[in-house]
Tab-separated table of C-alpha atoms in Angstrom:
chain	number	residue	atom	x	y	z
D	892	MET	CA	-0.030	-0.051	-0.043
D	893	LEU	CA	2.831	2.571	0.875
D	894	GLU	CA	4.618	1.603	-2.349
D	895	LYS	CA	1.450	2.470	-4.314
D	896	LEU	CA	1.163	5.793	-2.324
D	897	ILE	CA	4.766	6.444	-3.427
D	898	GLU	CA	3.828	5.888	-7.111
D	899	ILE	CA	0.663	8.104	-7.007
D	900	GLY	CA	2.869	10.726	-5.239
D	901	LYS	CA	5.408	10.741	-8.001
D	902	ARG	CA	2.773	11.384	-10.569
D	903	TYR	CA	2.157	14.849	-9.082
D	904	THR	CA	5.545	15.816	-7.451
D	905	ASP	CA	9.260	15.546	-7.712
D	906	GLU	CA	9.761	13.844	-4.471
D	907	VAL	CA	7.697	11.721	-1.884
D	908	GLU	CA	8.377	10.554	1.687
D	909	ILE	CA	6.088	8.500	3.708
D	910	TYR	CA	6.217	8.044	7.669
D	911	GLN	CA	4.119	5.455	9.096
D	912	ILE	CA	3.681	4.704	12.823
D	913	ASN	CA	1.862	2.015	14.846
D	914	SER	CA	2.160	2.133	18.602
D	915	PHE	CA	0.563	0.587	21.625
D	916	SER	CA	0.954	1.434	25.264
D	917	SER	CA	-0.673	0.113	28.580
D	918	GLY	CA	-0.122	1.300	31.933
D	919	VAL	CA	-1.108	1.144	35.654
D	920	SER	CA	-0.998	3.941	38.413
D	921	PHE	CA	-1.179	3.810	42.079
D	922	GLU	CA	-1.892	6.749	44.486
D	923	ASN	CA	-1.150	6.409	48.076
D	924	GLY	CA	-0.943	2.612	47.637
D	925	ILE	CA	-4.267	2.264	45.862
D	926	LEU	CA	-4.871	1.344	42.289
D	927	LYS	CA	-6.081	4.433	40.559
D	928	ASP	CA	-6.074	3.674	36.948
D	929	ILE	CA	-5.410	1.079	34.215
D	930	ASP	CA	-5.095	2.769	30.688
D	931	SER	CA	-4.177	1.864	27.285
D	932	SER	CA	-3.589	3.806	24.071
D	933	ILE	CA	-3.287	3.140	20.314
D	934	GLN	CA	-1.658	5.664	17.932
D	935	SER	CA	-1.368	4.866	14.197
D	936	GLY	CA	-1.287	6.801	10.980
D	937	ILE	CA	0.577	8.111	8.149
D	938	SER	CA	2.355	11.302	7.272
D	939	LEU	CA	3.191	12.422	3.624
D	940	ARG	CA	5.805	15.009	2.609
D	941	ILE	CA	6.319	16.007	-0.933
D	942	ILE	CA	8.841	18.242	-2.710
D	943	LYS	CA	7.647	20.172	-5.982
D	944	ASP	CA	9.576	22.871	-7.561
D	945	GLY	CA	11.498	23.540	-4.578
D	946	LYS	CA	8.543	23.654	-2.200
D	947	LEU	CA	7.524	21.426	0.610
D	948	GLY	CA	4.059	19.958	1.125
D	949	PHE	CA	2.681	17.928	3.954
D	950	SER	CA	-0.516	15.901	4.761
D	951	TYR	CA	-1.541	12.937	7.274
D	952	THR	CA	-4.279	10.457	7.733
D	953	LYS	CA	-5.126	7.901	10.383
D	954	ASN	CA	-6.706	5.595	7.899
D	955	LEU	CA	-5.189	5.116	4.198
D	956	LEU	CA	-8.693	4.930	2.677
D	957	ASP	CA	-7.966	7.430	-0.046
D	958	PRO	CA	-4.235	7.504	-1.153
D	959	GLU	CA	-5.013	9.900	-4.006
D	960	GLY	CA	-6.746	12.250	-1.592
D	961	LEU	CA	-3.821	12.332	0.784
D	962	VAL	CA	-1.451	13.148	-2.115
D	963	LYS	CA	-3.613	16.022	-3.349
D	964	ASN	CA	-4.002	17.373	0.244
D	965	ALA	CA	-0.211	17.592	0.375
D	966	VAL	CA	-0.189	19.298	-3.132
D	967	ASP	CA	-2.788	21.766	-1.949
D	968	SER	CA	-0.384	22.541	1.166
D	969	LEU	CA	2.232	23.747	-1.439
D	970	LYS	CA	0.136	27.000	-1.292
D	971	GLY	CA	1.913	27.694	1.945
D	972	ASP	CA	5.044	28.383	-0.163
D	973	ILE	CA	7.711	26.675	2.337
D	974	ARG	CA	10.692	26.898	0.113
D	975	VAL	CA	13.189	24.123	0.696
D	976	GLU	CA	16.843	23.544	-0.470
D	977	PHE	CA	17.120	19.816	0.288
D	978	SER	CA	16.243	16.485	-1.307
D	979	PHE	CA	15.028	13.454	0.754
D	980	PRO	CA	17.961	11.031	1.465
D	981	GLU	CA	18.920	7.997	-0.541
D	982	ARG	CA	19.214	4.459	0.901
D	983	ARG	CA	22.141	3.531	2.989
D	984	GLU	CA	23.282	0.568	4.803
D	985	LEU	CA	22.336	1.056	8.429
D	986	LYS	CA	23.747	-0.045	11.753
D	987	VAL	CA	21.823	-3.029	13.040
D	988	LEU	CA	20.349	-2.463	16.623
D	989	ASN	CA	18.654	-4.606	19.063
D	990	THR	CA	15.569	-2.420	19.898
D	991	TYR	CA	12.937	-4.991	20.655
D	992	ASP	CA	12.502	-7.627	23.326
D	993	PRO	CA	9.422	-9.933	22.698
D	994	GLU	CA	9.248	-10.544	26.394
D	995	ILE	CA	7.316	-7.275	26.497
D	996	GLU	CA	4.232	-8.681	24.832
D	997	ASN	CA	3.842	-11.183	27.651
D	998	LEU	CA	3.893	-8.460	30.252
D	999	THR	CA	0.283	-8.340	31.356
D	1000	ASN	CA	-1.645	-5.602	33.222
D	1001	THR	CA	-1.886	-8.039	36.145
D	1002	LYS	CA	1.916	-8.224	36.381
D	1003	MET	CA	2.174	-4.460	36.286
D	1004	VAL	CA	-0.361	-4.139	38.968
D	1005	GLU	CA	1.525	-6.653	41.154
D	1006	GLU	CA	4.737	-4.844	40.665
D	1007	GLY	CA	3.007	-1.282	41.397
D	1008	GLN	CA	1.574	-2.863	44.407
D	1009	ARG	CA	4.832	-4.225	45.745
D	1010	ILE	CA	6.627	-0.978	45.195
D	1011	SER	CA	4.027	0.843	47.125
D	1012	GLU	CA	3.968	-1.503	50.212
D	1013	ILE	CA	7.859	-1.524	50.292
D	1014	LEU	CA	8.218	2.220	50.183
D	1015	SER	CA	5.283	3.034	52.240
D	1016	GLN	CA	6.705	0.813	55.111
D	1017	ALA	CA	10.235	2.168	54.725
D	1018	THR	CA	9.096	5.970	54.505
D	1019	ASN	CA	5.682	6.015	56.283
D	1020	THR	CA	4.315	8.452	53.557
D	1021	GLN	CA	2.240	8.577	50.539
D	1022	ILE	CA	3.662	6.525	47.574
D	1023	ASN	CA	2.760	7.275	44.051
D	1024	VAL	CA	3.687	4.474	41.445
D	1025	GLY	CA	3.308	4.390	37.664
D	1026	VAL	CA	3.991	1.325	35.399
D	1027	VAL	CA	3.815	1.563	31.586
D	1028	LYS	CA	4.864	-0.727	28.725
D	1029	SER	CA	4.697	0.160	25.025
D	1030	VAL	CA	5.543	-1.129	21.584
D	1031	SER	CA	6.116	1.026	18.610
D	1032	GLU	CA	6.739	0.291	14.910
D	1033	ILE	CA	8.090	3.049	12.376
D	1034	ARG	CA	8.525	2.859	8.694
D	1035	ILE	CA	10.037	5.319	6.390
D	1036	ILE	CA	9.927	5.054	2.642
D	1037	ASN	CA	10.687	7.563	0.020
D	1038	SER	CA	11.162	7.975	-3.794
D	1039	LYS	CA	14.753	7.904	-3.484
D	1040	GLY	CA	14.936	4.274	-2.430
D	1041	VAL	CA	14.792	4.612	1.336
D	1042	ASP	CA	12.751	1.837	3.042
D	1043	TYR	CA	13.630	1.576	6.730
D	1044	SER	CA	11.737	0.154	9.601
D	1045	THR	CA	12.087	-0.381	13.396
D	1046	LYS	CA	10.213	-1.997	16.127
D	1047	ASN	CA	10.812	-0.676	19.705
D	1048	SER	CA	9.805	-1.988	23.060
D	1049	SER	CA	9.807	-0.041	26.151
D	1050	TYR	CA	9.047	-0.531	29.930
D	1051	MET	CA	8.978	2.420	32.360
D	1052	CYS	CA	8.429	2.543	36.182
D	1053	TYR	CA	8.141	5.628	38.211
D	1054	ALA	CA	7.952	5.766	42.019
D	1055	ALA	CA	7.603	8.744	44.251
D	1056	ALA	CA	7.474	9.343	47.975
D	1057	MET	CA	5.303	12.413	48.679
D	1058	TYR	CA	6.027	14.966	51.454
D	1059	PRO	CA	2.979	15.472	53.422
D	1060	GLY	CA	0.546	18.167	52.346
D	1061	SER	CA	2.354	18.996	49.163
D	1062	TYR	CA	3.261	17.854	45.559
D	1063	SER	CA	6.896	17.618	46.611
D	1064	SER	CA	8.429	14.228	46.345
D	1065	ILE	CA	11.620	12.030	46.046
D	1066	SER	CA	11.340	9.966	42.846
D	1067	ARG	CA	13.148	7.625	40.713
D	1068	ILE	CA	12.542	6.347	37.061
D	1069	ILE	CA	13.653	3.040	35.648
D	1070	VAL	CA	13.308	2.084	32.127
D	1071	ASP	CA	14.234	-1.233	29.958
D	1072	LYS	CA	13.216	-2.960	26.865
D	1073	LYS	CA	11.411	-5.548	28.869
D	1074	PHE	CA	9.989	-5.857	32.472
D	1075	LYS	CA	12.465	-4.899	35.131
D	1076	GLU	CA	11.933	-5.033	38.802
D	1077	PHE	CA	12.380	-1.954	41.047
D	1078	SER	CA	15.652	-2.804	42.670
D	1079	LYS	CA	17.036	-2.747	46.157
D	1080	GLU	CA	19.198	0.181	45.100
D	1081	ASP	CA	16.085	1.967	43.862
D	1082	PHE	CA	14.179	1.528	46.996
D	1083	GLU	CA	17.232	2.547	49.075
D	1084	TYR	CA	17.727	5.667	47.069
D	1085	ILE	CA	14.251	6.924	47.667
D	1086	THR	CA	14.097	5.940	51.332
D	1087	PHE	CA	17.535	7.521	52.128
D	1088	LEU	CA	16.821	10.765	50.526
D	1089	TYR	CA	13.284	11.016	52.021
D	1090	ASN	CA	13.842	9.682	55.501
D	1091	ASN	CA	16.775	12.085	56.021
D	1092	SER	CA	14.923	15.036	54.737
D	1093	LYS	CA	11.481	14.730	56.440
D	1094	LYS	CA	12.119	17.403	58.783
D	1095	GLU	CA	11.457	21.037	57.642
D	1096	VAL	CA	14.328	23.254	58.471
D	1097	LYS	CA	15.210	26.840	58.330
D	1098	ALA	CA	18.207	28.105	56.218
D	1099	LYS	CA	19.663	31.309	55.083
D	1100	SER	CA	19.765	32.613	51.561
D	1101	GLY	CA	23.108	32.973	49.834
D	1102	ARG	CA	25.545	31.316	47.327
D	1103	MET	CA	26.346	27.779	48.080
D	1104	LYS	CA	26.913	24.320	46.586
D	1105	VAL	CA	23.974	22.998	44.697
D	1106	MET	CA	23.358	19.305	43.657
D	1107	PHE	CA	21.048	18.602	40.612
D	1108	LEU	CA	19.826	14.979	40.826
D	1109	PRO	CA	19.164	12.987	37.469
D	1110	THR	CA	15.528	14.097	37.718
D	1111	THR	CA	16.362	17.884	37.733
D	1112	MET	CA	19.479	18.021	35.363
D	1113	TYR	CA	17.038	18.694	32.597
D	1114	VAL	CA	16.660	22.298	33.961
D	1115	LEU	CA	20.238	22.942	32.787
D	1116	ILE	CA	20.210	20.534	29.817
D	1117	TRP	CA	17.069	22.156	28.303
D	1118	ARG	CA	18.920	25.450	27.887
D	1119	LEU	CA	21.842	23.701	26.190
D	1120	ILE	CA	19.341	21.708	24.047
D	1121	TYR	CA	17.912	25.177	22.952
D	1122	GLY	CA	21.323	26.745	22.374
D	1123	THR	CA	22.587	24.058	20.007
D	1124	ASN	CA	19.482	23.524	18.149
D	1125	GLY	CA	20.234	24.066	14.423
D	1126	LYS	CA	16.876	26.066	14.096
D	1127	ASN	CA	18.113	28.671	16.654
D	1128	VAL	CA	21.468	28.734	15.152
D	1129	TYR	CA	19.930	29.652	11.812
D	1130	GLU	CA	17.638	32.320	13.452
D	1131	ARG	CA	20.640	33.645	15.450
D	1132	THR	CA	18.586	33.329	18.782
D	1133	THR	CA	21.472	31.541	20.615
D	1134	PRO	CA	24.368	32.976	22.525
D	1135	LEU	CA	26.302	29.951	21.140
D	1136	ILE	CA	26.737	31.486	17.635
D	1137	ASP	CA	30.404	31.231	16.699
D	1138	LYS	CA	31.202	29.381	19.929
D	1139	ILE	CA	32.184	25.810	18.381
D	1140	GLY	CA	35.519	24.728	19.539
D	1141	THR	CA	35.396	27.127	22.709
D	1142	GLN	CA	35.247	26.253	26.256
D	1143	ILE	CA	31.661	26.817	27.424
D	1144	PHE	CA	31.585	24.530	30.576
D	1145	ASP	CA	33.866	22.954	33.050
D	1146	SER	CA	36.298	20.409	31.392
D	1147	SER	CA	34.573	17.602	33.405
D	1148	ILE	CA	31.389	17.870	31.316
D	1149	THR	CA	30.902	15.784	28.338
D	1150	ILE	CA	27.328	15.576	26.802
D	1151	TYR	CA	26.588	13.715	23.654
D	1152	ASN	CA	23.671	12.318	21.446
D	1153	ASP	CA	23.935	8.517	21.059
D	1154	PRO	CA	21.052	6.989	19.120
D	1155	PHE	CA	22.967	3.720	18.879
D	1156	ASN	CA	22.817	2.968	22.481
D	1157	ASP	CA	20.287	-0.195	22.577
D	1158	SER	CA	20.875	-0.924	26.141
D	1159	LEU	CA	17.928	1.297	26.770
D	1160	PRO	CA	14.563	1.692	24.783
D	1161	GLY	CA	14.331	3.928	21.716
D	1162	ALA	CA	17.730	3.340	20.008
D	1163	ARG	CA	17.467	4.479	16.254
D	1164	ALA	CA	19.639	3.701	13.093
D	1165	PHE	CA	17.729	6.476	11.382
D	1166	ASP	CA	15.750	9.695	12.198
D	1167	ASP	CA	12.157	10.470	11.317
D	1168	GLU	CA	13.416	11.834	7.958
D	1169	GLY	CA	15.243	8.591	6.968
D	1170	VAL	CA	18.532	10.136	7.641
D	1171	GLU	CA	21.191	7.813	8.822
D	1172	SER	CA	21.767	8.301	12.745
D	1173	ARG	CA	25.273	9.259	14.274
D	1174	VAL	CA	26.847	9.702	17.621
D	1175	LEU	CA	26.988	13.345	18.033
D	1176	PRO	CA	29.263	15.092	20.568
D	1177	ILE	CA	27.455	18.338	21.791
D	1178	VAL	CA	30.072	19.323	24.582
D	1179	GLU	CA	33.381	17.359	24.976
D	1180	ASN	CA	35.431	18.088	28.144
D	1181	GLY	CA	33.679	21.533	28.383
D	1182	VAL	CA	34.252	22.613	24.761
D	1183	LEU	CA	31.313	23.092	22.380
D	1184	LYS	CA	31.601	20.569	19.602
D	1185	ASN	CA	28.612	20.461	17.506
D	1186	PHE	CA	25.119	21.934	16.751
D	1187	TYR	CA	22.333	19.485	15.531
D	1188	TYR	CA	20.171	19.854	12.492
D	1189	ASP	CA	17.165	18.330	10.456
D	1190	LEU	CA	17.155	18.292	6.692
D	1191	TYR	CA	15.528	21.812	6.585
D	1192	TYR	CA	17.811	23.771	8.727
D	1193	GLY	CA	20.888	21.921	7.897
D	1194	SER	CA	20.337	22.654	4.321
D	1195	LYS	CA	19.771	26.480	5.262
D	1196	MET	CA	23.155	26.303	7.024
D	1197	GLY	CA	24.864	24.556	4.026
D	1198	ILE	CA	25.890	21.501	6.049
D	1199	GLY	CA	23.187	19.020	5.698
D	1200	SER	CA	21.299	17.008	8.299
D	1201	THR	CA	23.150	15.572	11.461
D	1202	GLY	CA	20.526	12.789	11.580
D	1203	ASN	CA	18.542	14.771	14.222
D	1204	GLY	CA	15.197	15.266	12.320
D	1205	TYR	CA	12.471	13.876	14.626
D	1206	LYS	CA	8.669	14.332	15.000
D	1207	VAL	CA	8.472	15.690	18.539
D	1208	SER	CA	4.982	15.912	19.949
D	1209	ASP	CA	4.622	17.861	23.119
D	1210	TRP	CA	1.868	17.112	25.861
D	1211	GLY	CA	0.898	13.699	24.218
D	1212	GLY	CA	-0.224	14.990	20.767
D	1213	GLU	CA	-0.228	12.823	17.683
D	1214	ILE	CA	2.970	12.265	16.207
D	1215	ILE	CA	1.584	12.034	12.526
D	1216	ARG	CA	0.408	15.590	12.768
D	1217	VAL	CA	3.846	17.069	13.524
D	1218	ARG	CA	6.528	17.865	11.026
D	1219	PRO	CA	10.210	16.865	11.868
D	1220	THR	CA	12.358	19.399	13.643
D	1221	PRO	CA	15.848	19.334	15.109
D	1222	ALA	CA	15.747	17.219	18.203
D	1223	LEU	CA	18.283	15.356	20.610
D	1224	GLU	CA	16.257	12.327	21.437
D	1225	HIS	CA	19.239	10.282	22.928
D	1226	LEU	CA	21.131	12.559	25.121
D	1227	TYR	CA	23.628	11.318	27.634
D	1228	MET	CA	26.268	12.901	29.991
D	1229	LYS	CA	29.332	11.217	30.732
D	1230	PRO	CA	29.578	10.153	34.538
D	1231	GLY	CA	32.344	11.202	36.974
D	1232	ASP	CA	34.294	9.524	39.627
D	1233	LYS	CA	32.287	9.933	42.911
D	1234	ASP	CA	29.538	7.559	44.324
D	1235	PHE	CA	26.471	9.291	45.425
D	1236	HIS	CA	26.955	9.248	49.159
D	1237	GLU	CA	30.562	10.531	48.670
D	1238	MET	CA	29.171	13.513	46.706
D	1239	ILE	CA	26.785	14.484	49.575
D	1240	ARG	CA	29.729	14.334	51.962
D	1241	LEU	CA	31.488	16.926	49.718
D	1242	ILE	CA	28.735	19.478	50.478
D	1243	ASP	CA	29.653	21.774	53.524
D	1244	LYS	CA	26.576	23.714	53.086
D	1245	GLY	CA	24.278	23.538	50.273
D	1246	ILE	CA	21.028	22.300	48.620
D	1247	ILE	CA	19.997	18.977	46.692
D	1248	ILE	CA	17.296	19.822	44.120
D	1249	ALA	CA	15.060	16.699	44.021
D	1250	GLN	CA	12.214	18.311	41.926
D	1251	ALA	CA	12.032	21.649	40.158
D	1252	LEU	CA	8.984	23.980	39.568
D	1253	GLY	CA	8.897	26.519	36.850
D	1254	ALA	CA	11.813	24.965	34.656
D	1255	HIS	CA	10.196	26.702	31.585
D	1256	SER	CA	10.606	30.207	33.113
D	1257	GLY	CA	13.629	32.429	32.933
D	1258	ASN	CA	15.267	33.518	29.580
D	1259	ILE	CA	15.928	29.903	28.066
D	1260	PRO	CA	17.522	31.309	25.008
D	1261	ASN	CA	20.139	33.067	27.059
D	1262	GLY	CA	20.734	30.107	29.333
D	1263	ASP	CA	18.968	31.632	32.357
D	1264	PHE	CA	16.907	29.494	34.836
D	1265	SER	CA	14.769	30.439	37.870
D	1266	ILE	CA	13.146	27.515	39.662
D	1267	GLY	CA	11.329	26.680	42.798
D	1268	LEU	CA	12.516	23.679	44.778
D	1269	SER	CA	9.905	20.803	45.190
D	1270	PRO	CA	11.658	19.844	47.490
D	1271	GLY	CA	14.995	21.490	48.295
D	1272	LEU	CA	17.085	19.127	50.576
D	1273	TYR	CA	19.421	21.059	52.890
D	1274	VAL	CA	22.807	19.798	53.506
D	1275	GLU	CA	25.253	20.790	56.404
D	1276	ASN	CA	28.614	19.254	57.020
D	1277	GLY	CA	28.119	16.338	54.405
D	1278	GLU	CA	24.782	15.299	55.935
D	1279	ILE	CA	21.296	15.857	54.857
D	1280	VAL	CA	19.427	17.700	57.783
D	1281	GLY	CA	16.084	18.236	56.223
D	1282	HIS	CA	14.061	20.053	53.610
D	1283	VAL	CA	13.433	23.744	53.073
D	1284	LYS	CA	10.170	25.273	51.810
D	1285	ASP	CA	9.704	28.363	49.588
D	1286	ALA	CA	13.196	28.308	48.265
D	1287	MET	CA	14.545	29.149	44.671
D	1288	VAL	CA	17.761	28.509	42.816
D	1289	ALA	CA	18.641	30.848	39.926
D	1290	GLY	CA	21.484	31.373	37.460
D	1291	ASN	CA	22.828	31.035	33.910
D	1292	ILE	CA	23.974	27.621	32.629
D	1293	TYR	CA	27.016	29.201	30.947
D	1294	GLU	CA	28.276	30.485	34.315
D	1295	VAL	CA	27.004	27.664	36.682
D	1296	MET	CA	28.245	24.777	34.490
D	1297	LYS	CA	31.770	26.244	34.619
D	1298	LYS	CA	31.885	25.473	38.297
D	1299	VAL	CA	31.703	21.691	38.906
D	1300	VAL	CA	32.379	20.274	42.179
D	1301	ALA	CA	31.761	16.585	41.512
D	1302	ILE	CA	29.904	14.432	39.013
D	1303	GLU	CA	28.438	11.013	40.205
D	1304	ASN	CA	30.068	7.853	38.767
D	1305	LYS	CA	26.533	6.518	37.396
D	1306	ASN	CA	23.842	7.596	35.010
D	1307	TYR	CA	20.213	7.500	35.610
D	1308	VAL	CA	17.272	8.123	33.287
D	1309	GLY	CA	15.776	11.577	33.881
D	1310	ASN	CA	13.725	14.088	31.709
D	1311	MET	CA	15.355	14.769	28.515
D	1312	GLY	CA	18.109	12.210	28.725
D	1313	VAL	CA	20.484	10.175	30.967
D	1314	PHE	CA	22.519	12.072	33.443
D	1315	PRO	CA	24.364	11.516	36.707
D	1316	SER	CA	23.886	13.763	39.737
D	1317	THR	CA	26.168	16.771	39.596
D	1318	ILE	CA	27.339	19.434	42.101
D	1319	PHE	CA	28.026	23.018	41.108
D	1320	GLU	CA	29.381	25.634	43.573
D	1321	ASP	CA	28.686	29.218	44.091
D	1322	VAL	CA	25.026	28.995	43.058
D	1323	SER	CA	22.488	31.641	44.091
D	1324	VAL	CA	19.863	30.218	46.579
D	1325	ALA	CA	17.032	32.354	47.809
D	1326	ILE	CA	15.048	30.951	50.806
D	1327	ARG	CA	12.079	32.559	52.464
D	1328	GLU	CA	12.981	33.155	56.125
C-alpha cells in the first residue's frame, strides 16, 4: 500500500516521503498505595511529505482509505510556499540495533499491577508516607519510505516504572524512574535511594539565602540541559537566537562535562539507526570536556546552513499529541552525560553547606535562549557538613548555565534516566539560592 502511495505521489510531485507509525501502550498507576487507573492507548497513521518545484508539502491521515486524496492534500499545502533547499535522502546500509524484546508482549496488566503494589508497600513501610507509582509498557513500529529508495523500519519495546515518596501536604516528592526494553523489577538500590533521601529530609528546616553548593539529581538535570538543547538547536542557530553562535571549539563548561547524543545505545529503549526523515543516525558530541563541539540539524535547517542534516530530524509531540500531525524538527532524542568518579553518598559528603534539588518547579521560566533559569524547589534538601538535615520550603535557585556549569565540584559515577536524557547527579558551587526566612 505504501509503495502504491509513492507511485501516486510521483505522478504529482518531484519527491515523496512517507512516515508510518503504529504504537500501543498500556499502563497502571497507584496513588497512596491504591490502584487508581489502568489505561491503554493506540496511535497509528501516516504522514506524507512532498517536494515540488523547491517547495515542501505535507498531509497526514489515520486511515489510508483514499491515497490519492492524501497526495492531493499535500499538493494543496504547497500554497503555503515553504521553500526548501534539500532532497530526501538516498538509501544507505544502516547499523543493526537490538531495539525490541519480545518478552514485553507477555507483560500483562496483572503483572504491572502486582509490581506497582509491591513497590507501594515496600516504600510505604520504609518511609511512612504517601507513595505514588506508575508502570507503563509500550511497543512502537515506524516505517519510512521515500521515492529515492529509502525503506527503513524499526520496532521498539519499552518498559518504564516511576515511584515517588510524597512529602505530606504537598506535591513535593523524592522519585526515581527506571526503563528497559522488557519488564525490570524496581531494585534494592532504587528502594534505598528513595528511602535514604526521603527519611533524612523529612524534617522542615530553616536556612539562610546565599551562594552555595547545589546538587542537581538526574531528575532535575533537565533544567540545565534544556537550555543547552535550545542553544545548540540548528533552528536557533539559523535564526541567530542562541548565545552560542560562533562558539564551536570554545570552552563553555567545566572540563569535566561531556554531553553527547547516542542513538545507537540499544541497552535502553528507543535506539534508532535512522531519524524520522530517513537520515542515517550518528553519535554526535555536543560538549566534549567542556568544549562546544556541534550543533544539531534536521534536513531543513541543515540545508539552510549549508551543512546538511546531522540525523536529528524527529517528530517531537508535546503534551501527548499525535505524532503524525507533527513535522520533523531538530531534536536530541538520545542525550547522555558522561559520568564522573564519585559515588552518590561520597558526593553528599562533599557539600559543607548547600541544597540538593530533587524536583523543580517552573523550569520553563527564565530566559531559556540566553541560558537563564529560575526554579522553585519541590523539594530542596538542605545539607550541612556533608549530611542531609532536612528540607526547606519556599526556596528558589537561579543562574545561567554558561556560568553555573563552569563550576563543577563533582559528578556521580553512574547515570540514571531523567527528563530529556540520561544523566548523573552533579554538584556545582557558588550558585544563588534564595530561601524565604
